[in-house]
Amino acid sequence: SSAVAAGRAQVQQEPWAETTEGTAISINCSHPNIGLGETIYWYRQLPGRGPEFLERVLRGSREMRAPPGRLQVAADGRSSALWLSRPRRGDAAVYYCALGD
């Protein structure tokens, strides 16, 4: 699995995930050493383009409009999941999670 280090904090993601058009998918991120007050940020990078900010959340859940879905952060803050409810071919991208203040 891949890992990105920022200070003492670290996030880990699955190397890849696959679904078919219109079939919901959950993209998971682990951040067991999250600091107090740190926020989870999600981005995606479409082929040939720069990173695009999707959503952020400190705790709990937040709905997303584009792509349609939900960002859910576990109550203890140690993991999160980006759930895409109706992915399309145009949503095929590299999805990143990150920690920040």
PDB file of C-alpha atoms in Angstrom:
ATOM      1  CA  SER A   1       0.000   0.000   0.000  1.00  0.00           C
ATOM      2  CA  SER A   2       1.039   3.576  -0.500  1.00  0.00           C
ATOM      3  CA  ALA A   3       1.812   5.980   2.317  1.00  0.00           C
ATOM      4  CA  VAL A   4       2.386   9.707   2.475  1.00  0.00           C
ATOM      5  CA  ALA A   5       4.188  11.138   5.490  1.00  0.00           C
ATOM      6  CA  ALA A   6       3.664  14.673   6.751  1.00  0.00           C
ATOM      7  CA  GLY A   7       5.518  15.238  10.006  1.00  0.00           C
ATOM      8  CA  ARG A   8       4.442  12.460  12.334  1.00  0.00           C
ATOM      9  CA  ALA A   9       1.067  11.994  10.674  1.00  0.00           C
ATOM     10  CA  GLN A  10       0.664   9.346   8.005  1.00  0.00           C
ATOM     11  CA  VAL A  11      -2.100   8.271   5.663  1.00  0.00           C
ATOM     12  CA  GLN A  12      -2.379   4.939   3.912  1.00  0.00           C
ATOM     13  CA  GLN A  13      -4.544   4.058   0.942  1.00  0.00           C
ATOM     14  CA  GLU A  14      -5.265   0.988  -1.091  1.00  0.00           C
ATOM     15  CA  PRO A  15      -3.079   0.960  -4.209  1.00  0.00           C
ATOM     16  CA  TRP A  16      -6.112   0.658  -6.479  1.00  0.00           C
ATOM     17  CA  ALA A  17      -9.860   0.033  -6.544  1.00  0.00           C
ATOM     18  CA  GLU A  18     -12.143  -0.848  -9.414  1.00  0.00           C
ATOM     19  CA  THR A  19     -15.861  -0.787 -10.149  1.00  0.00           C
ATOM     20  CA  THR A  20     -18.207  -0.694 -13.119  1.00  0.00           C
ATOM     21  CA  GLU A  21     -20.087   2.371 -14.301  1.00  0.00           C
ATOM     22  CA  GLY A  22     -23.047   3.125 -12.031  1.00  0.00           C
ATOM     23  CA  THR A  23     -21.945   0.708  -9.295  1.00  0.00           C
ATOM     24  CA  ALA A  24     -21.140   2.359  -5.959  1.00  0.00           C
ATOM     25  CA  ILE A  25     -17.604   2.114  -4.628  1.00  0.00           C
ATOM     26  CA  SER A  26     -15.910   2.957  -1.343  1.00  0.00           C
ATOM     27  CA  ILE A  27     -12.350   4.324  -1.435  1.00  0.00           C
ATOM     28  CA  ASN A  28     -10.730   3.900   1.960  1.00  0.00           C
ATOM     29  CA  CYS A  29      -8.033   5.842   3.775  1.00  0.00           C
ATOM     30  CA  SER A  30      -6.319   4.971   7.060  1.00  0.00           C
ATOM     31  CA  HIS A  31      -4.818   7.699   9.269  1.00  0.00           C
ATOM     32  CA  PRO A  32      -4.300   6.074  12.695  1.00  0.00           C
ATOM     33  CA  ASN A  33      -1.996   8.803  14.020  1.00  0.00           C
ATOM     34  CA  ILE A  34      -4.298  11.705  13.255  1.00  0.00           C
ATOM     35  CA  GLY A  35      -3.715  14.712  15.494  1.00  0.00           C
ATOM     36  CA  LEU A  36      -6.339  16.557  17.486  1.00  0.00           C
ATOM     37  CA  GLY A  37      -8.102  19.059  15.264  1.00  0.00           C
ATOM     38  CA  GLU A  38      -6.646  17.706  12.020  1.00  0.00           C
ATOM     39  CA  THR A  39      -9.006  17.601   9.055  1.00  0.00           C
ATOM     40  CA  ILE A  40      -9.310  14.951   6.346  1.00  0.00           C
ATOM     41  CA  TYR A  41      -9.038  16.311   2.804  1.00  0.00           C
ATOM     42  CA  TRP A  42      -9.837  14.380  -0.359  1.00  0.00           C
ATOM     43  CA  TYR A  43      -8.643  15.177  -3.859  1.00  0.00           C
ATOM     44  CA  ARG A  44      -8.740  13.475  -7.204  1.00  0.00           C
ATOM     45  CA  GLN A  45      -6.535  13.758 -10.247  1.00  0.00           C
ATOM     46  CA  LEU A  46      -8.080  13.004 -13.611  1.00  0.00           C
ATOM     47  CA  PRO A  47      -5.776  11.785 -16.393  1.00  0.00           C
ATOM     48  CA  GLY A  48      -3.688  14.611 -17.803  1.00  0.00           C
ATOM     49  CA  ARG A  49      -4.940  17.158 -15.246  1.00  0.00           C
ATOM     50  CA  GLY A  50      -3.856  18.600 -11.918  1.00  0.00           C
ATOM     51  CA  PRO A  51      -5.296  17.614  -8.516  1.00  0.00           C
ATOM     52  CA  GLU A  52      -8.885  18.725  -7.837  1.00  0.00           C
ATOM     53  CA  PHE A  53     -10.189  19.331  -4.308  1.00  0.00           C
ATOM     54  CA  LEU A  54     -13.300  17.274  -3.528  1.00  0.00           C
ATOM     55  CA  GLU A  55     -14.270  17.668   0.129  1.00  0.00           C
ATOM     56  CA  ARG A  56     -12.999  17.960   3.684  1.00  0.00           C
ATOM     57  CA  VAL A  57     -14.411  16.891   7.034  1.00  0.00           C
ATOM     58  CA  LEU A  58     -13.128  16.780  10.607  1.00  0.00           C
ATOM     59  CA  ARG A  59     -15.481  14.118  11.963  1.00  0.00           C
ATOM     60  CA  GLY A  60     -18.718  12.484  10.873  1.00  0.00           C
ATOM     61  CA  SER A  61     -20.113  12.599   7.359  1.00  0.00           C
ATOM     62  CA  ARG A  62     -20.537  15.070   4.533  1.00  0.00           C
ATOM     63  CA  GLU A  63     -22.452  14.715   1.291  1.00  0.00           C
ATOM     64  CA  MET A  64     -20.722  15.434  -2.011  1.00  0.00           C
ATOM     65  CA  ARG A  65     -22.332  16.786  -5.153  1.00  0.00           C
ATOM     66  CA  ALA A  66     -19.604  16.103  -7.682  1.00  0.00           C
ATOM     67  CA  PRO A  67     -18.952  13.310  -7.961  1.00  0.00           C
ATOM     68  CA  PRO A  68     -22.154  12.336  -6.121  1.00  0.00           C
ATOM     69  CA  GLY A  69     -21.444  10.465  -2.924  1.00  0.00           C
ATOM     70  CA  ARG A  70     -20.386  10.907   0.677  1.00  0.00           C
ATOM     71  CA  LEU A  71     -17.236  11.376   2.715  1.00  0.00           C
ATOM     72  CA  GLN A  72     -17.431   9.486   6.007  1.00  0.00           C
ATOM     73  CA  VAL A  73     -14.851   9.817   8.791  1.00  0.00           C
ATOM     74  CA  ALA A  74     -14.861   7.279  11.627  1.00  0.00           C
ATOM     75  CA  ALA A  75     -15.790   8.545  15.092  1.00  0.00           C
ATOM     76  CA  ASP A  76     -12.234   8.012  16.342  1.00  0.00           C
ATOM     77  CA  GLY A  77     -10.816   9.819  13.300  1.00  0.00           C
ATOM     78  CA  ARG A  78      -8.510   6.950  12.428  1.00  0.00           C
ATOM     79  CA  SER A  79     -10.013   6.145   9.051  1.00  0.00           C
ATOM     80  CA  SER A  80     -12.216   7.626   6.383  1.00  0.00           C
ATOM     81  CA  ALA A  81     -14.008   6.485   3.276  1.00  0.00           C
ATOM     82  CA  LEU A  82     -15.009   8.303   0.121  1.00  0.00           C
ATOM     83  CA  TRP A  83     -18.195   6.648  -1.123  1.00  0.00           C
ATOM     84  CA  LEU A  84     -19.140   7.324  -4.731  1.00  0.00           C
ATOM     85  CA  SER A  85     -22.782   6.449  -5.250  1.00  0.00           C
ATOM     86  CA  ARG A  86     -23.005   6.549  -9.065  1.00  0.00           C
ATOM     87  CA  PRO A  87     -19.506   6.603 -10.568  1.00  0.00           C
ATOM     88  CA  ARG A  88     -19.160   7.288 -14.274  1.00  0.00           C
ATOM     89  CA  ARG A  89     -16.295   6.667 -16.641  1.00  0.00           C
ATOM     90  CA  GLY A  90     -15.352  10.309 -16.227  1.00  0.00           C
ATOM     91  CA  ASP A  91     -14.766   9.691 -12.512  1.00  0.00           C
ATOM     92  CA  ALA A  92     -11.871   7.315 -13.226  1.00  0.00           C
ATOM     93  CA  ALA A  93      -8.971   9.053 -11.502  1.00  0.00           C
ATOM     94  CA  VAL A  94      -6.333   8.860  -8.801  1.00  0.00           C
ATOM     95  CA  TYR A  95      -8.024   9.700  -5.478  1.00  0.00           C
ATOM     96  CA  TYR A  96      -5.931  11.083  -2.622  1.00  0.00           C
ATOM     97  CA  CYS A  97      -6.622  11.587   1.066  1.00  0.00           C
ATOM     98  CA  ALA A  98      -4.554  14.013   3.111  1.00  0.00           C
ATOM     99  CA  LEU A  99      -4.378  15.423   6.642  1.00  0.00           C
ATOM    100  CA  GLY A 100      -4.217  19.108   7.435  1.00  0.00           C
ATOM    101  CA  ASP A 101      -5.129  21.758   9.981  1.00  0.00           C
TER     102      ASP A 101
END
